[in-house]
XYZ file of C-alpha atoms in Angstrom:
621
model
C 193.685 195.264 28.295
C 191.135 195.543 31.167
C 190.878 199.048 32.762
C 192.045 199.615 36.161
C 189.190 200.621 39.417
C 189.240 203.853 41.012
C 190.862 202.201 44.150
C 193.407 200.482 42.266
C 194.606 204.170 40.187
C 194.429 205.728 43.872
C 197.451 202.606 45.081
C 199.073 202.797 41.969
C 199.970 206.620 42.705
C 200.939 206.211 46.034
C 203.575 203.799 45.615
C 207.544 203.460 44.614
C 207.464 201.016 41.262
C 204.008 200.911 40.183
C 205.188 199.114 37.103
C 205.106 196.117 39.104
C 201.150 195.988 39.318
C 199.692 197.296 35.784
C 200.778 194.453 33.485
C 200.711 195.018 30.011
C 204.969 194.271 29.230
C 205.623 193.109 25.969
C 204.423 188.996 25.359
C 201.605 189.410 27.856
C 198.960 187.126 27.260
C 194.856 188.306 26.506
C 191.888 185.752 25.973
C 187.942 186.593 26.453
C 187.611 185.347 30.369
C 184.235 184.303 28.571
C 185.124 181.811 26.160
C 187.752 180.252 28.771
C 186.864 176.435 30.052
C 190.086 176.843 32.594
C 191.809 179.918 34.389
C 194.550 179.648 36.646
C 196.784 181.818 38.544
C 200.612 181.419 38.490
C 201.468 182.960 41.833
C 205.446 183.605 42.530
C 205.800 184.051 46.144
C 208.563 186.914 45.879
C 208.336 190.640 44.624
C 207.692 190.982 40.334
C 211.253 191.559 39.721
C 212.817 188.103 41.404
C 209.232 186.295 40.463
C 210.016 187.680 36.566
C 213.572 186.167 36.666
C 212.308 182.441 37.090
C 212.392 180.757 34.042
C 209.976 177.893 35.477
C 207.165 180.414 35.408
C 207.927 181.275 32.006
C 207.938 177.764 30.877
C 204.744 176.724 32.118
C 202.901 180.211 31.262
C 203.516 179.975 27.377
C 202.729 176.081 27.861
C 199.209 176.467 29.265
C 198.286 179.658 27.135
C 198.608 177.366 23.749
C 195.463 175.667 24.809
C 193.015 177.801 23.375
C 190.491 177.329 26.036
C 192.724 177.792 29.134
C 193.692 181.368 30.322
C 197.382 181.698 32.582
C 197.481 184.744 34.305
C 200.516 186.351 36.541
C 200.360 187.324 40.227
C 203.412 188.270 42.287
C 204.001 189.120 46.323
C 202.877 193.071 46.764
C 205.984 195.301 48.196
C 205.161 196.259 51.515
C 203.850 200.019 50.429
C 201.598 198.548 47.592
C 200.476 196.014 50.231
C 199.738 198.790 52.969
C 197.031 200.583 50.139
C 195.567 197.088 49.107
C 194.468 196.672 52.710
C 193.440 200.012 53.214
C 191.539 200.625 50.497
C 190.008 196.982 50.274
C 191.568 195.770 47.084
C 191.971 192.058 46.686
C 195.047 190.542 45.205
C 194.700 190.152 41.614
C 196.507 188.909 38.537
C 198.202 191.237 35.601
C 196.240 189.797 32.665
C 192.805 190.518 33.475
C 193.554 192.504 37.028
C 190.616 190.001 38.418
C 191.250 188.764 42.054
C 192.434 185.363 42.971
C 189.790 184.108 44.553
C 187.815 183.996 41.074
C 190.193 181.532 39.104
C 189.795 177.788 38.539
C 193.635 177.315 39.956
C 195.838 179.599 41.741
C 199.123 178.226 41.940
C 202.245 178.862 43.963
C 205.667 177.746 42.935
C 207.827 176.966 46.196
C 211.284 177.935 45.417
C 212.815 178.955 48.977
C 211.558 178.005 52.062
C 211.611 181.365 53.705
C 209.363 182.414 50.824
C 206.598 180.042 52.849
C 204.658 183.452 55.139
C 204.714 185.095 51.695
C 202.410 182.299 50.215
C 200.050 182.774 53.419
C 200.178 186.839 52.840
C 199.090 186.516 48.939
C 195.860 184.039 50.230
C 194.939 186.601 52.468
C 194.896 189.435 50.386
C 192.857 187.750 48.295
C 190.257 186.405 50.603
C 191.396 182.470 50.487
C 191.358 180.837 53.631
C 194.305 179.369 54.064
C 194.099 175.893 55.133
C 192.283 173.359 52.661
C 190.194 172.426 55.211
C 188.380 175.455 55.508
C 188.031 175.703 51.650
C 184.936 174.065 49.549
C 183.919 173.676 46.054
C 183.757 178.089 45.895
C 186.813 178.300 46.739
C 190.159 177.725 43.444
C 192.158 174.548 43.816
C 195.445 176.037 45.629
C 198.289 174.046 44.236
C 202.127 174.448 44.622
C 205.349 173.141 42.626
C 208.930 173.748 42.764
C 211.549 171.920 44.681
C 210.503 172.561 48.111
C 207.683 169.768 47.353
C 210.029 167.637 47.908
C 209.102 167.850 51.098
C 205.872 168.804 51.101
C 204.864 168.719 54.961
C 205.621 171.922 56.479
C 203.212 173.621 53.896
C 200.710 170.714 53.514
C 198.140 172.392 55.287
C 197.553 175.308 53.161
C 197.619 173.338 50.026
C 194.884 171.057 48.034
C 197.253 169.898 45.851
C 200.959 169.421 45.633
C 203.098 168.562 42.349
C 206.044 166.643 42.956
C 208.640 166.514 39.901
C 208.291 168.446 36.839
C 204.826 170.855 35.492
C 205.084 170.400 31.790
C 202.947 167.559 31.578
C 201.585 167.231 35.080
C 200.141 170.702 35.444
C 198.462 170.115 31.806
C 196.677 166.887 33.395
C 195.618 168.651 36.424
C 193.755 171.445 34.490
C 192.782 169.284 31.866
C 191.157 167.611 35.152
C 190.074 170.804 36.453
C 187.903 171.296 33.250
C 186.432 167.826 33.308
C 185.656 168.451 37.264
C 183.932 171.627 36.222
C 181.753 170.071 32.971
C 180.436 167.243 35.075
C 179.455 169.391 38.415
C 182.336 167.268 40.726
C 182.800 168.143 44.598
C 186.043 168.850 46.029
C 186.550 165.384 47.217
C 185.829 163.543 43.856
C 187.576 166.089 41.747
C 190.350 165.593 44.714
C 190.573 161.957 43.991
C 190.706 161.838 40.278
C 194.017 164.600 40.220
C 195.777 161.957 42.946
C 195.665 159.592 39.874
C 197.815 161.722 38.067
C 201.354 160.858 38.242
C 203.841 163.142 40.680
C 200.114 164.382 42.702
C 200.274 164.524 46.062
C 196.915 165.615 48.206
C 198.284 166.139 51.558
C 194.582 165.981 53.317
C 194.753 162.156 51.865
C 197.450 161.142 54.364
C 197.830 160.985 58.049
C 200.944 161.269 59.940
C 201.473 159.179 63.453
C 204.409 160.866 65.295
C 206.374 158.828 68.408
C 206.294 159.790 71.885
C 209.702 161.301 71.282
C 208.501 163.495 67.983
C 209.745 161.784 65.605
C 207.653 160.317 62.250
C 206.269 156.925 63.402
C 204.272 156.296 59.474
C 202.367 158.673 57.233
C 199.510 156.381 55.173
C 196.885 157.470 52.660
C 193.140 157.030 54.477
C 191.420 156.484 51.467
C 191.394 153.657 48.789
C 192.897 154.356 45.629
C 195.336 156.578 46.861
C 199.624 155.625 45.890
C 201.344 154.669 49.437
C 204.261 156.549 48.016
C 204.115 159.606 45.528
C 206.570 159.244 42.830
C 207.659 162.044 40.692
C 206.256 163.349 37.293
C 209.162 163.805 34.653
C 209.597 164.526 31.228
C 211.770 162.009 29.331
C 212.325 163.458 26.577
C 213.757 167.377 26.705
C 212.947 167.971 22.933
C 209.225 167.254 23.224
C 209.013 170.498 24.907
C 210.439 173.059 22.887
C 211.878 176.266 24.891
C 209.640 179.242 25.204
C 209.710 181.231 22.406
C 207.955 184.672 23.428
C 208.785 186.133 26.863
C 206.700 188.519 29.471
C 209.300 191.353 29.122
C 209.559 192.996 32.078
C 208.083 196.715 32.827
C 210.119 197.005 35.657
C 213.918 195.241 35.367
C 213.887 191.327 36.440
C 216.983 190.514 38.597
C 217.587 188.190 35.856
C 216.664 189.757 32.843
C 218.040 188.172 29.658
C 216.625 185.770 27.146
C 217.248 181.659 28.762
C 217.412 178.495 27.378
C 217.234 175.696 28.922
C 220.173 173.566 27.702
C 219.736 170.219 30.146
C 218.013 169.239 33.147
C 219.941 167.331 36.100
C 223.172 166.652 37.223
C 226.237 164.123 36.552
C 227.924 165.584 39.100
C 226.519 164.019 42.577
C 227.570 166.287 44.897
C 226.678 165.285 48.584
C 225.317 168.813 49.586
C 223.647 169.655 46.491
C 219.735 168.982 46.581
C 219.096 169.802 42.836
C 221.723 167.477 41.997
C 219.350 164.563 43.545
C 216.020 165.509 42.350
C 216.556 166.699 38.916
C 217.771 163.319 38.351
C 218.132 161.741 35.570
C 219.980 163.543 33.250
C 218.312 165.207 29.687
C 220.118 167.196 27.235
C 218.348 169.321 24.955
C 219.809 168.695 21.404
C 221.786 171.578 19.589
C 219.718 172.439 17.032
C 216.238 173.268 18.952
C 218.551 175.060 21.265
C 219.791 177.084 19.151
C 216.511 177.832 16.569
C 214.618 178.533 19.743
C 216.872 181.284 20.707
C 217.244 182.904 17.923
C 213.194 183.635 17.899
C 213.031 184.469 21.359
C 215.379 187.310 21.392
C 214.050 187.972 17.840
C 210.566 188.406 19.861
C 211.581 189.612 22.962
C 214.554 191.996 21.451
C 216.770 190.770 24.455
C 220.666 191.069 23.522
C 221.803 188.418 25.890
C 221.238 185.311 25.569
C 222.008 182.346 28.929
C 222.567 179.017 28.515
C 221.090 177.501 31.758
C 220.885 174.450 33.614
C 222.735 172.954 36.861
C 225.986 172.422 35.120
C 225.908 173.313 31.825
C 229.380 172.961 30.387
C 228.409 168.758 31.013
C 226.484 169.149 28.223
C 227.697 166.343 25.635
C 227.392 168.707 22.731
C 227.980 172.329 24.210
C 231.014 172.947 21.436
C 228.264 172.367 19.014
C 226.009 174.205 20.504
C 228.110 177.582 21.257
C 228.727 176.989 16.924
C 225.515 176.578 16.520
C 224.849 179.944 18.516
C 227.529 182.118 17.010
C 226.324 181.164 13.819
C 223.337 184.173 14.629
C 224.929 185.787 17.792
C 227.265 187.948 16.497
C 225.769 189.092 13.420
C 222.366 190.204 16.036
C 224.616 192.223 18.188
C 223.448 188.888 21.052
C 226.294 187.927 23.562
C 226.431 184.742 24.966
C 226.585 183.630 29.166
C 227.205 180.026 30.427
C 226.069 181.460 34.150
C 226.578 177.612 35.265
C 230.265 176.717 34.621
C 232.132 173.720 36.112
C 236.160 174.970 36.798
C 237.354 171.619 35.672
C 236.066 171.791 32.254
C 236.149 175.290 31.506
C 238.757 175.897 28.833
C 240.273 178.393 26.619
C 237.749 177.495 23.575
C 234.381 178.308 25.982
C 235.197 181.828 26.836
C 236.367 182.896 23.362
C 233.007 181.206 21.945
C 231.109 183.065 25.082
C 233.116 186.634 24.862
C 232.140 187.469 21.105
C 230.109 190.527 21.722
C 230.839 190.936 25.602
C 232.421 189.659 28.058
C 231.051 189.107 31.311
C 232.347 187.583 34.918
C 233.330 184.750 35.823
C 232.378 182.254 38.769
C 233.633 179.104 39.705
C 231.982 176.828 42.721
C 234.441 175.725 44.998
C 232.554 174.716 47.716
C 235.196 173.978 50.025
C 238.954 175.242 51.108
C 240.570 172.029 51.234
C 240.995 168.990 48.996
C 239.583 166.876 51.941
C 236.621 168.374 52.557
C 235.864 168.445 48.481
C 236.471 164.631 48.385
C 233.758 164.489 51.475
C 231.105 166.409 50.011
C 232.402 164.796 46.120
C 233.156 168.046 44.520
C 235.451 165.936 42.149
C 237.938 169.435 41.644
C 241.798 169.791 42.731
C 243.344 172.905 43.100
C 245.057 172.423 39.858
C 241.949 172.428 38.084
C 240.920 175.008 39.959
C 244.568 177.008 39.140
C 244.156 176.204 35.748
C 240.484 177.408 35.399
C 241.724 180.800 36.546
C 245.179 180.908 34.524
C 243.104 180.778 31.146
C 240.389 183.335 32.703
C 243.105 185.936 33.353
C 245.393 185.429 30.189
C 242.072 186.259 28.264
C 241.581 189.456 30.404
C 239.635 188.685 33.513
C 240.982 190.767 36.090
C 238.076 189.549 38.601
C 236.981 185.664 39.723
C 233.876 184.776 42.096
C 234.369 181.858 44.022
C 231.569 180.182 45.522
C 231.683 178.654 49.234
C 230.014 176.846 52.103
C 230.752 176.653 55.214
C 229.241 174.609 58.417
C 229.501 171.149 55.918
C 229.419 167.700 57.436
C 233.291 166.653 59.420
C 234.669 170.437 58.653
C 237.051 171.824 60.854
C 239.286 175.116 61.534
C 241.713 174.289 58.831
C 239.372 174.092 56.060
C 237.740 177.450 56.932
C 241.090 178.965 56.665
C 241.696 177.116 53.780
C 238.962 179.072 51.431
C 241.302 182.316 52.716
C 244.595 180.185 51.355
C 242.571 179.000 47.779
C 241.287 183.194 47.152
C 245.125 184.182 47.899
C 246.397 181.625 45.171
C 244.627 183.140 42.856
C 245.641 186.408 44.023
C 248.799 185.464 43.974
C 248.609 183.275 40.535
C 247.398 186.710 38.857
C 250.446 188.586 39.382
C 252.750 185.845 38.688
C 252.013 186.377 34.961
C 253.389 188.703 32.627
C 250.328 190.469 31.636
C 249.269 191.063 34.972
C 251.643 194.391 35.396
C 250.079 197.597 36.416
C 246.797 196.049 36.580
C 244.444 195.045 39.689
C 242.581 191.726 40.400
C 239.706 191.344 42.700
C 239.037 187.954 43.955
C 235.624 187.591 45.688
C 234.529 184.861 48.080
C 231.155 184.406 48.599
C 230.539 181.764 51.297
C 227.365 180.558 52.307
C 226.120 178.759 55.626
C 225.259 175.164 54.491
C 221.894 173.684 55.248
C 221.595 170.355 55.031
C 218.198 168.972 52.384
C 216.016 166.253 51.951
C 216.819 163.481 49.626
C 220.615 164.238 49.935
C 223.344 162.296 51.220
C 223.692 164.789 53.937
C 220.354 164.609 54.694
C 221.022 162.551 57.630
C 223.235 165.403 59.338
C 222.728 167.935 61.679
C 222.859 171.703 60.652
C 226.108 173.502 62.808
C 224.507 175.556 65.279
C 224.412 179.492 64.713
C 227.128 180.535 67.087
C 229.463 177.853 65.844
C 228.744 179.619 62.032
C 229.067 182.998 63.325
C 232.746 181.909 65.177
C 233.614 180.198 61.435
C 232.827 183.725 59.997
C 234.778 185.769 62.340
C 237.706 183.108 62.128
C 237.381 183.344 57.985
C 237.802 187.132 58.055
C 240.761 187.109 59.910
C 242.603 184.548 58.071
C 242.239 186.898 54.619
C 245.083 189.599 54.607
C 245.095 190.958 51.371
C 242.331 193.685 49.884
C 242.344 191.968 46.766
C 239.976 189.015 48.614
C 236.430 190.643 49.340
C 234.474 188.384 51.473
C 231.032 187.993 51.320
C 228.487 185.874 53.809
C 225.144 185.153 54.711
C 223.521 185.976 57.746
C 223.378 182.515 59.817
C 219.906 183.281 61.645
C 218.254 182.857 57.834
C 220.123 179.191 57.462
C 218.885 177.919 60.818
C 215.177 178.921 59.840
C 215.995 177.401 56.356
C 217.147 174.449 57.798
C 214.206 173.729 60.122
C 211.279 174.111 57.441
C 213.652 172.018 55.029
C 213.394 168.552 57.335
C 210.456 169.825 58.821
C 206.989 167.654 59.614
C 203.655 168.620 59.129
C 203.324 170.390 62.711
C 205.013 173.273 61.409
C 202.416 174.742 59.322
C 201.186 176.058 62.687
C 204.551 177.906 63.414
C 204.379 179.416 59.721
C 200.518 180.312 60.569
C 201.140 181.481 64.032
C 204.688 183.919 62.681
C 202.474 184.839 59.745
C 199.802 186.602 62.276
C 202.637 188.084 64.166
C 203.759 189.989 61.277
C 205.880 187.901 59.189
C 206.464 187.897 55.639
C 208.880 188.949 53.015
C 211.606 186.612 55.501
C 214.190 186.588 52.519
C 214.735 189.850 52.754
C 217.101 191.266 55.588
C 215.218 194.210 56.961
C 211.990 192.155 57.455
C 213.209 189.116 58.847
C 212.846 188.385 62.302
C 214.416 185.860 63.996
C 213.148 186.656 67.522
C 209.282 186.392 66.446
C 209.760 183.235 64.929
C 211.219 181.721 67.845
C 208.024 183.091 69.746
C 205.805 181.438 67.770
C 207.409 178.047 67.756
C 206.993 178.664 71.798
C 203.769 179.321 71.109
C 203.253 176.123 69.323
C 204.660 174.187 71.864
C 207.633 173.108 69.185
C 211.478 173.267 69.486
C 213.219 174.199 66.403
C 216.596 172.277 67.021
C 214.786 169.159 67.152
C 215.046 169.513 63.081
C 218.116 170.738 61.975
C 220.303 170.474 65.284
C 219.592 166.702 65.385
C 221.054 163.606 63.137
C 218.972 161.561 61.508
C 219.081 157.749 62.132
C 219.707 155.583 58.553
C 216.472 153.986 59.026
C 214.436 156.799 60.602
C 210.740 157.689 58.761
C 211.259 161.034 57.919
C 208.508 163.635 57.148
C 209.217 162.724 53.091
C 209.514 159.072 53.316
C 206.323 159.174 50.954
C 207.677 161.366 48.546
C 209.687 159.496 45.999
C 212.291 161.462 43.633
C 213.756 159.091 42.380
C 217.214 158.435 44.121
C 216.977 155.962 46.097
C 217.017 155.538 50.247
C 220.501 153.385 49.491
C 221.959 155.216 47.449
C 221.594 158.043 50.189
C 222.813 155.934 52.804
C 226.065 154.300 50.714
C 226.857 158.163 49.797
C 227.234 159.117 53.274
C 228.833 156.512 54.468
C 231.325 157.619 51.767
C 231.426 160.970 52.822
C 232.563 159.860 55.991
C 235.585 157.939 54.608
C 236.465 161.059 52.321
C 235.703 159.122 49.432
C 235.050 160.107 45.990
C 232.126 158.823 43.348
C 232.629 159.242 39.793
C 230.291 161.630 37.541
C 227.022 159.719 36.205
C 228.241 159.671 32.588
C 231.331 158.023 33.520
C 229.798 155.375 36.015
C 226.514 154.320 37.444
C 226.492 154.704 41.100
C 223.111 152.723 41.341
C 220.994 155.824 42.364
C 217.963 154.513 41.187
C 216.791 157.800 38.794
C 217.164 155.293 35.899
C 214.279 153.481 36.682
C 212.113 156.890 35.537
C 213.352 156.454 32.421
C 213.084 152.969 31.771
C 216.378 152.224 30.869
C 220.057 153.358 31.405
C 220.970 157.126 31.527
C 223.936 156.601 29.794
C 225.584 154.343 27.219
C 228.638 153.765 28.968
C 230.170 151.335 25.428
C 230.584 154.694 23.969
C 231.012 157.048 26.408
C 234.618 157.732 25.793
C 235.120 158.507 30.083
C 234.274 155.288 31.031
């Protein structure tokens, strides 16, 4: 445990949770900075109790730290008071561990999670003394690196970063320090040390590429300009779920995570394919974890970690082939160690009488179900695959176990909607209300039904990619028009603020040219742009004026089938067909069976080398 400066004690007492800067939780990791080849900063972008929540960061940080000779360390966004005292009394941003600043690590990485995270990435730099752009960074300066979904389209922040990982760390971030260490043995520059990591599979160096743009803005080509260098960047994956075991020892957090429960990761992508859903696309293909190494590795982390809830998660985890035998598996241990059980990701359509007595052992908890859209037309366009029977029948078994309260998740502003679907997510939340008291039990109790509808923002490598984002007024009329079509105070309404969306939405099919908007906002002021009372939509609009940019030109504006788009290079996977046959779908208000039933032809299968499924005995095909 290092000690803590003078300056650093002085901060510490003048601000509200100080537990989020001293380190030292429970599962922390120590090694001689001395006898260390490799040291690299895992940055989260967000304050310490969202950044402890992310599982990602907890998967790559007990990863990294089995190599004896490489040292992860933490680092998370300052609050704003803890920030204030960091300037004022000169103290650099620094990680947990060793409390040593950023700018004297081999790596500091940034996981991009959230594109309105992006000023916060430029706000950690600068408190540590890293100039932002690569360009203005040589061989004393860390390799700056960034993962997480929003490299999927890597060009809005491609400025600021050396490095970019598309597709998954496990084994790509072990390469690149595994690099890193080589680099530093044999005395490499930034360019040749630059040029050996864009071997690595799932790499992308942004300063290796040059964009053209037409006369009317849009992408004309982006090319590498040196030899050696892929024309297109596929993505890194891991094949095989069960040659990475879960974590087994946690950080366990001083101050409480948003999230903060033991979590297994039970799968990784989607059968689903639904049209809106970006994780759905680039997760692809699907991996299950098998039952037993789930449920062994749980039982040691909460052993370690002493955590009495345990969450299954992935993007849809009651697909998993095996989950029966897994929740046996669990509740095997569970019970007996006082450890309840959540399945946080829950399809309505398979959700059934057996799951929540298997899940409700120790305690039960509530229940959400995604149903994305008010009317069985718009489901079929955006290939939710749910009726409202399944839907009805999802809730009947809920509240004859004892639910008295259902979340149901919504979007609004989605591709052909119209009046009559907004007002149909007020009709679905009154059948339920109204399915609640037509049972027996239901006397002389309450139910609370709870909509939670969010603005939807169309993504990269989607089949909705190629639409344009409804405009803010049109949201905000859908929202006024949505709370007058609910008449009961059973139905609480929740929704987003539509100024957030629009930003979302530009930086999400952004080009390269924005880094100088995020730069430019980031000077005026901006940062912490997730959260409501910092976020300001007027200075952002400034400094694309500034920049000489208009913001509608990238979310208020289709994109043509064949247009070059900003992520062209970028390859996830699914193909540029695939996209294109979905949405032409989508149009038609046709349907397109799960992945384990059918093979749509997406094109994920060819990262595996073979089929994702065996469909001669898959009993749904």
């Amino acid at each position: 445990m290092t000690s803590f400066s003078p300056e650093l004690k002085q901060a510490l007492s003048l601000v509200q949770k100080p537990g989020r800067y001293t380190g030292g939780e429970p599962g922390c990791v120590y090694k001689d900075k001395n006898h260390v080849d490799v040291r690299m900063a895992f940055c989260f972008p967000d304050t310490y109790e969202i950044g402890m929540s992310f599982l990602g960061e907890k998967i790559l940080y007990e990863l990294l730290n089995r190599h004896e000779n490489w040292w992860c360390e933490r680092a998370f966004m300052p609050w704003t008071d803890m920030k204030e005292q960091m300037e004022r009394l000169h103290i650099p941003l620094y990680c947990l561990e060793s409390k040593d600043p950023l700018s004297e690590f081999d790596i500091v990485g940034f996981s991009l999670e959230y594109e309105l995270c992006y000023t916060n990435v430029l706000a950690m730099l600068d408190l540590s003394g890293i100039p932002l752009r690569a360009c203005d960074r040589d061989e004393r300066w860390p390799l700056i690196i960034a993962g997480g979904p929003c490299v999927c389209n890597a060009e809005p922040m491609a400025d600021f970063f050396d490095v970019m990982q598309l597709g998954e760390g496990e084994e790509m971030l072990q390469q690149i320090c595994a690099t890193v260490e080589q680099g530093k043995k044999a005395g490499w520059n930034k360019e040749r040390l630059l040029v050996a990591l864009a071997q690595i599979p799932g790499v992308y160096v942004p300063s290796f590429y040059d964009v053209a743009y037409l006369p009317d803005g849009r992408v004309e080509s982006i090319r590498p300009n040196r030899p050696g260098v892929p024309e297109r960047v596929t993505k890194a994956i891991v094949k095989d779920l069960d040659a990475f075991a879960p974590p087994e020892n946690f950080v366990v957090p001083m101050v409480g995570a948003v999230q903060d429960r033991a979590s297994v990761e039970v799968l990784r992508g989607c059968v689903r394919g639904c049209r809106f859903c970006q994780a759905g696309q680039i997760y692809r293909p699907f991996r299950e974890r098998s039952p037993r190494l789930i449920s062994d590795s749980a039982r040691v982390l909460c052993h370690n970690t002493g955590y009495d809830e345990l969450s299954l998660t992935s993007l849809s985890t009651s697909d998993h082939s095996r989950l029966e035998e897994i929740l046996d598996r669990l509740n095997g241990w569970a019970e007996e160690d006082h450890v309840s059980l959540s399945l946080p990701s829950l399809r309505v359509d398979n959700f059934s009488q057996s799951l929540v007595e298997k899940t409700t052992k120790v305690r039960k908890s509530g229940l959400t179900f995604a149903a994305e859209a008010g009317t069985q037309r718009l489901r079929d366009v955006i290939n939710k695959n749910i009726t409202w029977e399944e839907i009805e029948r999802g809730c009947r078994i809920a509240f004859s176990e004892g639910y008295t309260s259902v979340k149901l998740y919504f979007m609004m502003g989605l591709p052909t909607e119209t009046m009559e679907d907004i007002k149909g997510i007020a009709d679905t939340a009154q059948k339920v209300v109204d399915l609640y008291y037509s049972l027996d039990h239901a006397k002389g109790k309450g139910v609370q039904v709870t909509i939670s509808v969010a603005c939807f923002v169309p993504k990269p490598d989607t089949p909705f990619q190629f639409c344009a984002q409804d405009r803010r007024e049109t949201l905000r009329e859908k929202q006024r028009y949505l709370l007058s079509c609910v008449h009961s105070r059973k139905i609480k309404v929740n929704y987003h603020d539509s100024a957030t969306s629009v930003l979302e939405g530009v930086f999400a099919k952004g080009d390269r040219r924005l880094g100088r908007v995020i730069e430019t906002a980031y000077r005026k002021g901006a940062f912490f742009d997730t959260w409501e009372e910092y976020f300001d939509y007027d200075r952002w609009l400034e400094s694309f004026r500034e920049c000489g940019l208009d913001p509608d030109f990238y979310n208020y504006r289709p994109l043509g089938l064949d247009e070059v788009t900003p992520w062209s290079h970028l390859d996830v996977g699914v193909s540029h067909g695939h996209l294109v046959r979905e949405y032409e779908k989508a149009l038609r208000a046709e349907t397109t069976q799960p992945c384990n039933r059918h093979c749509s032809g997406c094109g994920a299968n060819k990262l595996l080398g073979g089929p994702c499924f065996d469909y001669s005995q898959n009993s749904l095909s």
